[in-house]
Short mmCIF file of C-alpha atoms (C1' of nucleotides) in Angstrom, two decimals:
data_model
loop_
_atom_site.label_atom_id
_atom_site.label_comp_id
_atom_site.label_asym_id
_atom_site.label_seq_id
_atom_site.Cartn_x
_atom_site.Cartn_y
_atom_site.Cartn_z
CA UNK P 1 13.05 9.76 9.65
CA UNK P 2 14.75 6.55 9.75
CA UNK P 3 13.59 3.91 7.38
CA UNK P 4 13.10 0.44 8.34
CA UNK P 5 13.64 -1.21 4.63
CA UNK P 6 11.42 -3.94 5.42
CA UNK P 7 7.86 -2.22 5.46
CA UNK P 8 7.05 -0.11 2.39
CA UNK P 9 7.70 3.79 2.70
CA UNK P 10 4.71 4.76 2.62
CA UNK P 11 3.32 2.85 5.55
CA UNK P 12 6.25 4.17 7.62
CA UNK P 13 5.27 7.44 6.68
CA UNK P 14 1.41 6.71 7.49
CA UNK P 15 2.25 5.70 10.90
CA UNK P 16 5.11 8.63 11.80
CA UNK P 17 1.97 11.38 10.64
CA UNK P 18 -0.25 9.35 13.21
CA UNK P 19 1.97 9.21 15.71
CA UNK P 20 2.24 13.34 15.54
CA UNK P 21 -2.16 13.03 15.39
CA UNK P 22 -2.41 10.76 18.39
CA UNK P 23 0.45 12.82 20.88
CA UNK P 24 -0.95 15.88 19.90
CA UNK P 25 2.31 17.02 17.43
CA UNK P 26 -0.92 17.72 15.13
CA UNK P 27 -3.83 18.91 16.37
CA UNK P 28 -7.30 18.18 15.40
CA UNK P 29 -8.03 20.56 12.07
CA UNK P 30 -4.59 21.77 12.22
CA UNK P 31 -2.37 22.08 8.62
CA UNK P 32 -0.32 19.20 7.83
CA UNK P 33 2.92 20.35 5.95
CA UNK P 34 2.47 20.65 2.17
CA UNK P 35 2.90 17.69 0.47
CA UNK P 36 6.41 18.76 -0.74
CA UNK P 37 7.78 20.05 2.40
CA UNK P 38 6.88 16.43 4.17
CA UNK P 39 9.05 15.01 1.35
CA UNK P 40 12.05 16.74 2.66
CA UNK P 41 11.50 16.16 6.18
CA UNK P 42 11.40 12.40 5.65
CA UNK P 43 13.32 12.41 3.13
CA UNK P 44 11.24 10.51 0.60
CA UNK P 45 9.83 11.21 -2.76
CA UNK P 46 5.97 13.80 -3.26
CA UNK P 47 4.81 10.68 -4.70
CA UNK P 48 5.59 8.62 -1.61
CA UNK P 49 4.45 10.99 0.69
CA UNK P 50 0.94 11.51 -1.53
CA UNK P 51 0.07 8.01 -0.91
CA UNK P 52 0.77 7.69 2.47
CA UNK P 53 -1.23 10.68 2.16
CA UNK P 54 -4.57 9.03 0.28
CA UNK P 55 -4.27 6.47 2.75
CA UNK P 56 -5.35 8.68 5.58
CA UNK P 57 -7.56 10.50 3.54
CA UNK P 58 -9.72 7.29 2.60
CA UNK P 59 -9.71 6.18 6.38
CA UNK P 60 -10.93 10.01 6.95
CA UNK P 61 -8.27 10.93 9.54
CA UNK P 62 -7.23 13.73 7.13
CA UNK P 63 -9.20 16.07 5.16
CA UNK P 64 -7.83 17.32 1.89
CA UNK P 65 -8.88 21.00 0.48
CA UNK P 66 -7.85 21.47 -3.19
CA UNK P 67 -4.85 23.78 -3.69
CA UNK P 68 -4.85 24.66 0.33
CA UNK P 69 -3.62 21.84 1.42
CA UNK P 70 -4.72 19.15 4.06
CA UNK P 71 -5.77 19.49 7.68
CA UNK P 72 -6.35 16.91 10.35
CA UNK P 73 -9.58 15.71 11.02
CA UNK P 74 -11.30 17.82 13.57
CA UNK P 75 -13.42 14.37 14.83
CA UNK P 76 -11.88 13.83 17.79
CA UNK P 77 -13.33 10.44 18.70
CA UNK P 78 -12.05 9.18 15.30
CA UNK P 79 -8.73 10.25 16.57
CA UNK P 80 -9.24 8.32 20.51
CA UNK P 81 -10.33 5.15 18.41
CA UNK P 82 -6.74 5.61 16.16
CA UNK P 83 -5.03 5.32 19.43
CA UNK P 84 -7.22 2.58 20.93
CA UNK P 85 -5.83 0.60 17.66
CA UNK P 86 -2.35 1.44 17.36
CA UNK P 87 -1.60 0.91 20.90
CA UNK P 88 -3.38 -2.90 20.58
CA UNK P 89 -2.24 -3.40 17.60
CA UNK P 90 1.12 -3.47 19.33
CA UNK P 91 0.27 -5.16 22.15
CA UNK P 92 -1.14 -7.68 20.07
CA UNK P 93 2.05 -8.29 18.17
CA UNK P 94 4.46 -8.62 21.69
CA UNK P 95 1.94 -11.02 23.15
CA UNK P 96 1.26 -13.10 20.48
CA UNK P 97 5.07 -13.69 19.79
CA UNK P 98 6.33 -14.20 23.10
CA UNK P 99 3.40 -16.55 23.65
CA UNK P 100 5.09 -18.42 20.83
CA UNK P 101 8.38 -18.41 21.83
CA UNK P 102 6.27 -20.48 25.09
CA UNK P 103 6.51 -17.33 27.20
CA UNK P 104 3.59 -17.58 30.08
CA UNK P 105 1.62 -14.51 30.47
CA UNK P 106 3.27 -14.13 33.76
CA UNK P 107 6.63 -14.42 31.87
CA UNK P 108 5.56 -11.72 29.01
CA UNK P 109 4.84 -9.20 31.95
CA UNK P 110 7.66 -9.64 34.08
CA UNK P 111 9.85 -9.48 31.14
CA UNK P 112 8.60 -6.40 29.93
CA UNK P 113 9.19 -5.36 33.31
CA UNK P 114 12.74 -6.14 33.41
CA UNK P 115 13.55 -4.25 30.32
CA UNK P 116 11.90 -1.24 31.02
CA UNK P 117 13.93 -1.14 34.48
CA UNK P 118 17.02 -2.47 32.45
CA UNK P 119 16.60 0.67 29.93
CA UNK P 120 15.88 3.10 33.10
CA UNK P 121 19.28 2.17 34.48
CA UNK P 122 21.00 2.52 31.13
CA UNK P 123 20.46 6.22 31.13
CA UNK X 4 0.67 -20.03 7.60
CA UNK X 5 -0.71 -16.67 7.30
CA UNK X 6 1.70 -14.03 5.63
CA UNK X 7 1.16 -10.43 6.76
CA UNK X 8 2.27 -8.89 3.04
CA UNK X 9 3.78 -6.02 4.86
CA UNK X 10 6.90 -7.39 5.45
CA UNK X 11 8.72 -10.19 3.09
CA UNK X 12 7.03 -13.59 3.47
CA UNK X 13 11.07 -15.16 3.54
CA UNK X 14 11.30 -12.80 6.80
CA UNK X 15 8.49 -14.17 8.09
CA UNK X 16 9.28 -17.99 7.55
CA UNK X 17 12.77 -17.28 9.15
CA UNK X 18 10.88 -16.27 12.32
CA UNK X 19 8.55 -18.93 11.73
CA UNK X 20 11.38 -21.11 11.87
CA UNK X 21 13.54 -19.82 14.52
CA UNK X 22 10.22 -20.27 16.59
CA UNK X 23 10.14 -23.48 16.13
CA UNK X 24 14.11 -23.79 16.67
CA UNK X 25 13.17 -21.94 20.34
CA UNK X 26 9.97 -23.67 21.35
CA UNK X 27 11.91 -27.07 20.99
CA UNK X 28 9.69 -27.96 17.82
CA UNK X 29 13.02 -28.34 16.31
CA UNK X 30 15.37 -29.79 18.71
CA UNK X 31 19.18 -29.08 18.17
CA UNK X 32 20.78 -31.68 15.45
CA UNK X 33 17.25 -32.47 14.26
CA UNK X 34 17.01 -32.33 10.45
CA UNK X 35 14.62 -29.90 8.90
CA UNK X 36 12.19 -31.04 6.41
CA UNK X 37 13.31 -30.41 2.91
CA UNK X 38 13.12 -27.18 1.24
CA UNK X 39 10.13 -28.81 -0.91
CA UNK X 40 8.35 -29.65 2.17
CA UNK X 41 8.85 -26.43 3.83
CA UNK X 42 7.36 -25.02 0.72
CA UNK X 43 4.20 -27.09 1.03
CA UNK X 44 3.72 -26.49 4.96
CA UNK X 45 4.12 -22.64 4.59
CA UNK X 46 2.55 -22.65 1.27
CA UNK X 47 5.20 -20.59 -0.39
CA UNK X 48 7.54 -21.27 -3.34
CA UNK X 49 10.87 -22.94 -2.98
CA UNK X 50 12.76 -19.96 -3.87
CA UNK X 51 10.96 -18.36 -0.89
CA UNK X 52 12.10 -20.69 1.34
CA UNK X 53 15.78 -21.13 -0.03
CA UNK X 54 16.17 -17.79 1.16
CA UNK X 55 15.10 -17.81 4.17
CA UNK X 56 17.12 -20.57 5.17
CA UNK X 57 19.96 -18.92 3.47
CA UNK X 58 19.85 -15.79 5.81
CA UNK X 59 19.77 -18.84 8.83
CA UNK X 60 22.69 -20.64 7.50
CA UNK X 61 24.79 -17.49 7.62
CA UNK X 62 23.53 -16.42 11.19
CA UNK X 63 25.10 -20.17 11.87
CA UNK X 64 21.62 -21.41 12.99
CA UNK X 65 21.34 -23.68 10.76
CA UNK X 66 23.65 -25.83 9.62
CA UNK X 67 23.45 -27.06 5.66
CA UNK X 68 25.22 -30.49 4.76
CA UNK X 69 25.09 -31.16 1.03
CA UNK X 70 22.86 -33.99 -0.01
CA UNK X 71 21.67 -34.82 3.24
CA UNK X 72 20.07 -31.29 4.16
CA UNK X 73 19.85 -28.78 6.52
CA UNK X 74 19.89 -28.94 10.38
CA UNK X 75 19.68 -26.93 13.61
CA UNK X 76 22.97 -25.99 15.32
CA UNK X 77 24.06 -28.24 17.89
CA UNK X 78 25.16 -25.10 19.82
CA UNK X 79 22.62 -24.95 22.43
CA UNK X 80 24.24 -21.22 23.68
CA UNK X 81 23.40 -19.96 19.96
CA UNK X 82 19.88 -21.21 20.60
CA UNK X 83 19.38 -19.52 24.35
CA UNK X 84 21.17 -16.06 22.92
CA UNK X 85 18.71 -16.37 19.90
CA UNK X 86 15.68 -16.56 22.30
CA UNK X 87 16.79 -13.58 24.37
CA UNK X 88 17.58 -11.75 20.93
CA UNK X 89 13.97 -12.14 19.79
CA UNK X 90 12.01 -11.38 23.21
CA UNK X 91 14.17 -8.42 23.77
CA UNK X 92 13.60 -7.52 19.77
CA UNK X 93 10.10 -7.80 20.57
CA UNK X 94 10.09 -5.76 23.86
CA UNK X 95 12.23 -2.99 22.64
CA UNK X 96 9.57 -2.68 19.77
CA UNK X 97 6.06 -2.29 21.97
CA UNK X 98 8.20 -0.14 24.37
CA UNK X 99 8.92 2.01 21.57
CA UNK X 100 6.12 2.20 20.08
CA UNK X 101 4.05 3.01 23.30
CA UNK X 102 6.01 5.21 24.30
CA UNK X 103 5.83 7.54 21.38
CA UNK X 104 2.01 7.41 21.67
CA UNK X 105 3.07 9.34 24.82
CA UNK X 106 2.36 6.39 27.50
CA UNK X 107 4.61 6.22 30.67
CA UNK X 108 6.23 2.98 31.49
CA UNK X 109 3.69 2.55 34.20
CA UNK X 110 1.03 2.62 31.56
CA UNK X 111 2.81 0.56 29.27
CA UNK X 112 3.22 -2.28 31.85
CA UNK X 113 -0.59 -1.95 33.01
CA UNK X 114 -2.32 -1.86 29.04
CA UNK X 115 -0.43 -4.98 28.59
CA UNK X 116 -1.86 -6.65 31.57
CA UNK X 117 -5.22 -5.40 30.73
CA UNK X 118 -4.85 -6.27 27.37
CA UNK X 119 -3.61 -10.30 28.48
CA UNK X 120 -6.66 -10.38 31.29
CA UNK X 121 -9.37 -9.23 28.51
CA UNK X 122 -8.21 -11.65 26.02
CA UNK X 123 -8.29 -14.25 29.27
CA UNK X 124 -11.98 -13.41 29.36
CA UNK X 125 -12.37 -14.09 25.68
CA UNK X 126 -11.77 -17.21 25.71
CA UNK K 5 -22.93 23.73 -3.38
CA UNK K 6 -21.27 20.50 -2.80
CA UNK K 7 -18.46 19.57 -5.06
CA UNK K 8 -17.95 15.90 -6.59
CA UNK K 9 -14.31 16.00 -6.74
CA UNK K 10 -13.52 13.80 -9.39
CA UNK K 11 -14.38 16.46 -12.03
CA UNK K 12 -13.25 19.67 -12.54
CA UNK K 13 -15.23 22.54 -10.08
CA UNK K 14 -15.29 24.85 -12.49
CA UNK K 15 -17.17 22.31 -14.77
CA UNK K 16 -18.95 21.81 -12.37
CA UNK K 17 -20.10 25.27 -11.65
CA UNK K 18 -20.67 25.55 -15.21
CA UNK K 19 -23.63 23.17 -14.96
CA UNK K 20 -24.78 24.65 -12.07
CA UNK K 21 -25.32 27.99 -13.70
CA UNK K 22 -26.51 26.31 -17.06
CA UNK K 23 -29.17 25.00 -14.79
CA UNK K 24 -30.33 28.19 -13.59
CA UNK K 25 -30.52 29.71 -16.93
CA UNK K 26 -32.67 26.51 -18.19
CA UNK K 27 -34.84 26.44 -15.04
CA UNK K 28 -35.47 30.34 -15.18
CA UNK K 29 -33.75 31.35 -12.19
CA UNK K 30 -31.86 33.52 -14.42
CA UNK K 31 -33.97 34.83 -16.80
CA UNK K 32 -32.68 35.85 -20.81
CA UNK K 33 -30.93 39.31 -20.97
CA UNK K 34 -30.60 39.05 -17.00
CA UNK K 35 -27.50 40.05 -15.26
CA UNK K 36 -25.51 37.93 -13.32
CA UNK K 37 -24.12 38.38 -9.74
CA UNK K 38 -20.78 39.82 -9.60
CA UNK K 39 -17.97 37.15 -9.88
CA UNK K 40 -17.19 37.91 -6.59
CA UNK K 41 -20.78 37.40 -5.53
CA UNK K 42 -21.34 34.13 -7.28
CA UNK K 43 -17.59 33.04 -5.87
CA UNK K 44 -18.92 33.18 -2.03
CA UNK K 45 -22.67 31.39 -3.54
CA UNK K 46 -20.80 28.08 -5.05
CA UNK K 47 -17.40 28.60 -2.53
CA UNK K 48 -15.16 28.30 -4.62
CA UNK K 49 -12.23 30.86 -5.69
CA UNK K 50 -12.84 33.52 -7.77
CA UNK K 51 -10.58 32.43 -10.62
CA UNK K 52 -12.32 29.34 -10.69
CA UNK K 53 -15.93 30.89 -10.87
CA UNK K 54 -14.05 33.41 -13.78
CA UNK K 55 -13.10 30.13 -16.04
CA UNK K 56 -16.32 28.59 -15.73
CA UNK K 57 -17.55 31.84 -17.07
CA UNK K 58 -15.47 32.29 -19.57
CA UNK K 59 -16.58 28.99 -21.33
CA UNK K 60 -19.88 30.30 -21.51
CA UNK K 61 -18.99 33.20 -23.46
CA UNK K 62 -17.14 31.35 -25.35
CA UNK K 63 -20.32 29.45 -26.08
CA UNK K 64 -22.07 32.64 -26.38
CA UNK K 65 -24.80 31.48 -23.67
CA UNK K 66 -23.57 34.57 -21.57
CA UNK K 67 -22.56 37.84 -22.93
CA UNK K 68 -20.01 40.11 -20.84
CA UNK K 69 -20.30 43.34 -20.87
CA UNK K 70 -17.11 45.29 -20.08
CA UNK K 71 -17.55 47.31 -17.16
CA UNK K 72 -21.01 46.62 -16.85
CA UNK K 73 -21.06 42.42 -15.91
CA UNK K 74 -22.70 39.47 -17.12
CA UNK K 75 -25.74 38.60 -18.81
CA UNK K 76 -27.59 35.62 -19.70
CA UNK K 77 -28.28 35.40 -23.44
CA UNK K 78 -31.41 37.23 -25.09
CA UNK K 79 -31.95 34.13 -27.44
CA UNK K 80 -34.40 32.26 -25.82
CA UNK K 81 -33.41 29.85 -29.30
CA UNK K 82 -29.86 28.73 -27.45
CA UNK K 83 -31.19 28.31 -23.81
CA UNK K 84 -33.95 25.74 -25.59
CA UNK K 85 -31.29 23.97 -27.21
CA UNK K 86 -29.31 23.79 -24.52
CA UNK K 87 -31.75 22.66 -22.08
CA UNK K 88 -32.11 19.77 -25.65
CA UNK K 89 -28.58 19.05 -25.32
CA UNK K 90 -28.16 18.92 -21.40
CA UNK K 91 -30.97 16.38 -21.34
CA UNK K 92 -30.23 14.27 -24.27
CA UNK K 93 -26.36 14.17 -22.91
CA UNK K 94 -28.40 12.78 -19.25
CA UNK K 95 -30.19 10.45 -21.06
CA UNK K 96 -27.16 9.05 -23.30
CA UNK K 97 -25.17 8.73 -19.99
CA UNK K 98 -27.23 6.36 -18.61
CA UNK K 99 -28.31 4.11 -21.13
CA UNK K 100 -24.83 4.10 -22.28
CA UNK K 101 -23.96 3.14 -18.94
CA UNK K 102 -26.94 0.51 -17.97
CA UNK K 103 -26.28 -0.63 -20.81
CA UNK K 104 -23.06 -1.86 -20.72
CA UNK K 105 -24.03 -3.07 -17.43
CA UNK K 106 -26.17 -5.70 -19.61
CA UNK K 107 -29.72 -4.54 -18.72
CA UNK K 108 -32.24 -4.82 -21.76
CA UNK K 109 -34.14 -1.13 -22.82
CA UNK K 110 -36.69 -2.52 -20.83
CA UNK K 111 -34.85 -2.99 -17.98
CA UNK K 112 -33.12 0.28 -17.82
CA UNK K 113 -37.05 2.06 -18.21
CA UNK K 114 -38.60 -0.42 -15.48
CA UNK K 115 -35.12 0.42 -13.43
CA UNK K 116 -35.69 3.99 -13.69
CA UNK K 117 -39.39 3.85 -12.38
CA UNK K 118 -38.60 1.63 -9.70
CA UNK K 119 -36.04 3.98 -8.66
CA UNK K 120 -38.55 6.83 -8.51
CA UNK K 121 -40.94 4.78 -6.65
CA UNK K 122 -38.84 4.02 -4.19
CA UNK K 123 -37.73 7.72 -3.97
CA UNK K 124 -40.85 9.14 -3.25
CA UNK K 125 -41.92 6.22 -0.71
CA UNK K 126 -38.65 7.74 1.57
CA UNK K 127 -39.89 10.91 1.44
CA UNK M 20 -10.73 2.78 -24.11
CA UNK M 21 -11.51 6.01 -24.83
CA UNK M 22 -10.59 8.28 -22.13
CA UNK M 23 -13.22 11.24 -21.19
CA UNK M 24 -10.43 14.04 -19.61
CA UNK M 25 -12.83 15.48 -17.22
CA UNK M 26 -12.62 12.35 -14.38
CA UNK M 27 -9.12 10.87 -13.75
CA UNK M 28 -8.05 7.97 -15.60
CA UNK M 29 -7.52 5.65 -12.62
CA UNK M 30 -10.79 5.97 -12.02
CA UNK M 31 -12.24 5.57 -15.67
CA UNK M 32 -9.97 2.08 -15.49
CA UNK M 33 -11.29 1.20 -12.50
CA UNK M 34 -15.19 1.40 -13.88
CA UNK M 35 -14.31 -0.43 -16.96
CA UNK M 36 -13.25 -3.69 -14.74
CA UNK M 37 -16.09 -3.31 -12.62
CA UNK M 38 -17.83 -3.83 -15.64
CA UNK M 39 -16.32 -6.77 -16.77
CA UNK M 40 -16.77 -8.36 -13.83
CA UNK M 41 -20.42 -7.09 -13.79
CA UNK M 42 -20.98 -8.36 -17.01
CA UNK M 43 -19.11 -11.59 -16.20
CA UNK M 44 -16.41 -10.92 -19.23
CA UNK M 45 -14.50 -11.55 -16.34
CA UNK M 46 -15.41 -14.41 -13.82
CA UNK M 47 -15.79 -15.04 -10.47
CA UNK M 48 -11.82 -15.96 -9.50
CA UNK M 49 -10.58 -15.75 -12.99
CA UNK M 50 -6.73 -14.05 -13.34
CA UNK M 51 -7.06 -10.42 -14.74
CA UNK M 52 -4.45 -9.84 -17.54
CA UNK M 53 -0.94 -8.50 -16.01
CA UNK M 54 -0.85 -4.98 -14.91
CA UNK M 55 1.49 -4.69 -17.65
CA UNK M 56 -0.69 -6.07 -20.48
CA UNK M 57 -3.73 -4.21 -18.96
CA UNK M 58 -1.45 -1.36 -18.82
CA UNK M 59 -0.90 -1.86 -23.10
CA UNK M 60 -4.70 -2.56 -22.83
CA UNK M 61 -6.33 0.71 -21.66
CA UNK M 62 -3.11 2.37 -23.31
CA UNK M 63 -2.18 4.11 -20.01
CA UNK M 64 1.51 3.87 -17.48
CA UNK M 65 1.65 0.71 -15.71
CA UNK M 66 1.26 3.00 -12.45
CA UNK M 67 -1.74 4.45 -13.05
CA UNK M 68 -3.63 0.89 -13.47
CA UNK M 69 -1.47 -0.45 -10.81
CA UNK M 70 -3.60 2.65 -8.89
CA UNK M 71 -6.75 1.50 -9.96
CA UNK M 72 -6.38 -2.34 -8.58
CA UNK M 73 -5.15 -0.87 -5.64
CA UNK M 74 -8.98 0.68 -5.02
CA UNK M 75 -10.22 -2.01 -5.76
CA UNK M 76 -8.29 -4.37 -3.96
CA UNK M 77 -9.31 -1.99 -0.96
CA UNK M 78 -12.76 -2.41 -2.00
CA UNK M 79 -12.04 -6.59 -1.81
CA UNK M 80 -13.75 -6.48 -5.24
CA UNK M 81 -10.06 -8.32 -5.92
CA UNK M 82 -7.61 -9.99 -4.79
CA UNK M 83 -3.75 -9.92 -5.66
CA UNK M 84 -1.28 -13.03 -5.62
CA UNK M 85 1.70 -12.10 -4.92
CA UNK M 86 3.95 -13.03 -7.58
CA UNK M 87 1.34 -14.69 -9.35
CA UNK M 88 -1.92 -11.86 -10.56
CA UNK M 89 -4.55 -10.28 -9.87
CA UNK M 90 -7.78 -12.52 -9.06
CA UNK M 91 -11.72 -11.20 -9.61
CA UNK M 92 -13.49 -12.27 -6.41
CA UNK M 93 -15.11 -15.46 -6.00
CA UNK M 94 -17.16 -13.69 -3.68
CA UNK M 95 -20.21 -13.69 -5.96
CA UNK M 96 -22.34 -11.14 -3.32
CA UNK M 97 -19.95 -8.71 -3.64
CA UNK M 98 -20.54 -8.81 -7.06
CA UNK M 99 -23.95 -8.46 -7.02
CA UNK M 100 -23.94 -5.92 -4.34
CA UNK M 101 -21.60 -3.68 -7.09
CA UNK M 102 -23.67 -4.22 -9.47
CA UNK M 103 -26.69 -2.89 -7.24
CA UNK M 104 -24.38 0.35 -6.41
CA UNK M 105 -23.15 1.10 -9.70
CA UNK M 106 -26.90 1.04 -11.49
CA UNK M 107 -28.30 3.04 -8.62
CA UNK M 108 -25.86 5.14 -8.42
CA UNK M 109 -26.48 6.19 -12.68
CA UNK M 110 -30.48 6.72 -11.59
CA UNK M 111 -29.64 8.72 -8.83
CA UNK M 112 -27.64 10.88 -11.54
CA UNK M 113 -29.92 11.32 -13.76
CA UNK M 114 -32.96 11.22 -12.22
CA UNK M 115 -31.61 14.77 -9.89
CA UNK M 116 -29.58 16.34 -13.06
CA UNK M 117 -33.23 16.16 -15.33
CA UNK M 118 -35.19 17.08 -11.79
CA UNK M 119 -33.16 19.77 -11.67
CA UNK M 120 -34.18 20.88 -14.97
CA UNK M 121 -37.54 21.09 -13.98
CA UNK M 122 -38.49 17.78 -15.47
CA UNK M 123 -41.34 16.10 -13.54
CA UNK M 124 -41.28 11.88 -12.54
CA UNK M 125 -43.69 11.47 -15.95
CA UNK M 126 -41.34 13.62 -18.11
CA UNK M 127 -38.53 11.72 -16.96
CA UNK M 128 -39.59 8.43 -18.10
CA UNK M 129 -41.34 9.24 -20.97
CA UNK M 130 -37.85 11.45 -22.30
CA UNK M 131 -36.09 7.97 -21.69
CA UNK M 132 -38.57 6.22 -23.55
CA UNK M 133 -38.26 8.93 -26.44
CA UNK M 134 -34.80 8.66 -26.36
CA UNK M 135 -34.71 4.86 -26.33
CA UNK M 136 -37.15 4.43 -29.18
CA UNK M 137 -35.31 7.14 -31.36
CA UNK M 138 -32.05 5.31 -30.56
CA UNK M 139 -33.62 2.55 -31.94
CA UNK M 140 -34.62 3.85 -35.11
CA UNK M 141 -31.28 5.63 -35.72
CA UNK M 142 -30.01 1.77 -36.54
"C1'" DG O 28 6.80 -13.64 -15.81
"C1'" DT O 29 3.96 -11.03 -12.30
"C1'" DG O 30 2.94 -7.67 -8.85
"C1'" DG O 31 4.70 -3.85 -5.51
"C1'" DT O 32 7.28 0.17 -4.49
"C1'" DC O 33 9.81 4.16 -5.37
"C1'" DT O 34 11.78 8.14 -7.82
"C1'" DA O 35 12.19 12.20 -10.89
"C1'" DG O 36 9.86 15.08 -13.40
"C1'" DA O 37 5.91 17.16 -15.73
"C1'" DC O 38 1.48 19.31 -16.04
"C1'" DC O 39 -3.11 20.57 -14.38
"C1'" DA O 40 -6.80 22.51 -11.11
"C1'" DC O 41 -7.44 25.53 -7.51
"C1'" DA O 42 -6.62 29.42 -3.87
"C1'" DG H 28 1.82 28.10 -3.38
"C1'" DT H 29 -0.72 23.62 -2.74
"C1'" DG H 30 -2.62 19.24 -3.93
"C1'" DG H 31 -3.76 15.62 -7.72
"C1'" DT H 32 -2.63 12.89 -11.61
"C1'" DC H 33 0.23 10.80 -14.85
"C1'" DT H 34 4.38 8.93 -17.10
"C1'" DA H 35 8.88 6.58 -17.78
"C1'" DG H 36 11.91 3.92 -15.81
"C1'" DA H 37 14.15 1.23 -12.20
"C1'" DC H 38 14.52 -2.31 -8.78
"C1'" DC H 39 12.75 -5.77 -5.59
"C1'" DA H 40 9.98 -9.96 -3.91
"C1'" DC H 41 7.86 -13.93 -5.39
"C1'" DA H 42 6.28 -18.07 -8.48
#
DNA sequence: GTGGTCTAGACCACA
DNA sequence: GTGGTCTAGACCACA
């Protein structure tokens, strides 16, 4: 994992675990790693990872089982209403920007057309 | 201004800034309002805001003439290629994003249209 | 049995047998289930149950007999005083804790029966 | 403080604030102490306290200034509403640990009473 | 000075 | 083995 330096660790590490939830990496009730083995694949400290960790525990999107480890939730809808967020989260962040760099909403869309067509031919 | 306390608030007053640099809130020459000022209208402290304008006086955007304060570049082509920087900055991030929650361009380009239309309606 | 979490399960499955000692649900001189038994009744591991059992013996409230299993006390003298000691410890917990939450002895009595009130109205 | 080893300490810090702010020892928007003086305080790592705001931050029971402290709520509902939780809360205790000693409603009151009065006399 | 984040390392509870 | 808690210590962002 690549880290961005200017969001905290621990968020980054929140939102790569949900990202494996949401395509399916994880599935519902599935094992996550132990908590020390998801230190070395991102590369970050147990402590790090433990909080990104309680995070998702306290917003119930993973279940923790003392000393065998902790699974996904197996509440799917909890999962659908992650990815309803995430995705306008982001959404939310491009529009409102570009709106305030006086982008129309025609303007936003076309130019999010552009670059995906731009980054097809780049392959 | 609102500060997100994700990222560091002197990021965020840079973009606020170059914003304003792009919109034409700031016009090129025009002198910025003093550090103190700044402080006030983003209601940070003047530290904050040093900073930020330090990272814009190395990018060249803003020019810094001592005792008379800082202005915007007079190079017009340094504004335009900031723009472009920032929208594509911005693009490159949803596309990214969406796409690792598994969404094909098609879908990309058609939840942001949905998402501009429903907040339309909101209004 | 449904653990807290934010104490120790073995402590906690201490209580829970206390209680069924005090209550009569194990009578004096009765044996206990097997560990393994009473492992699968409270879910929990087998070591754990074993601790929780130990500290009993150690407070001579349960006698082990090797080869033959556990047994609650004869001494009908020690289950009284611990049913004393479980309820005065109850009792100091809560006024303790109201309190220091500023509510005059009165309050914390006129509390308590409003609370049971209340309770038995949901029924 | 006086730390009770059976429920984590984060947690045990994290009821003593609630009580000063229950109690009003700390006010509606008045500045905690520093983490690090709270820290010397409760005689516990600056971490583990810094853990404990962070709940209750969550909980918007607080609210942290960057750069500046740690602020009780002027939200004087919330405070109330705590208050509410944290009383009921101790009944509900009590009032199923003696049930489940057999006690009935009477008994439980009138042992309260008897240990209130007794309490009283042991001045 | 004040809070926020991170690490290394230790120790405990539980399976 | 697996998670949970805690500490000491460091460094950064902000006022």
């Amino acid at each position: 994992m690549n880290f961005d330096d200017k969001v905290p660790i621990y968020y980054q590490i929140e939102n790569y675990i949900y990202h494996e939830i949401i395509t399916g990496t994880l599935k519902p009730g599935e094992k996550l790693p132990s908590v020390r083995q998801l230190a070395v694949d991102v590369t970050a400290n147990v402590n790090t990872v433990q909080r990104a960790l309680s995070e998702m525990i306290a917003a119930e999107m993973i279940e923790s089982k003392r000393g065998r480890g902790n699974f996904v939730t197996m509440d799917t809808t909890k999962i659908d209403q992650l990815k309803v967020k995430l995705v306008t989260t982001q959404l939310e962040r491009v529009y409102e920007q570009l709106h305030a760099l006086n982008l129309s909403d025609e303007e936003i869309v076309t130019s999010l057309q552009h670059y995906i067509q731009q980054r097809g031919q780049a392959k």
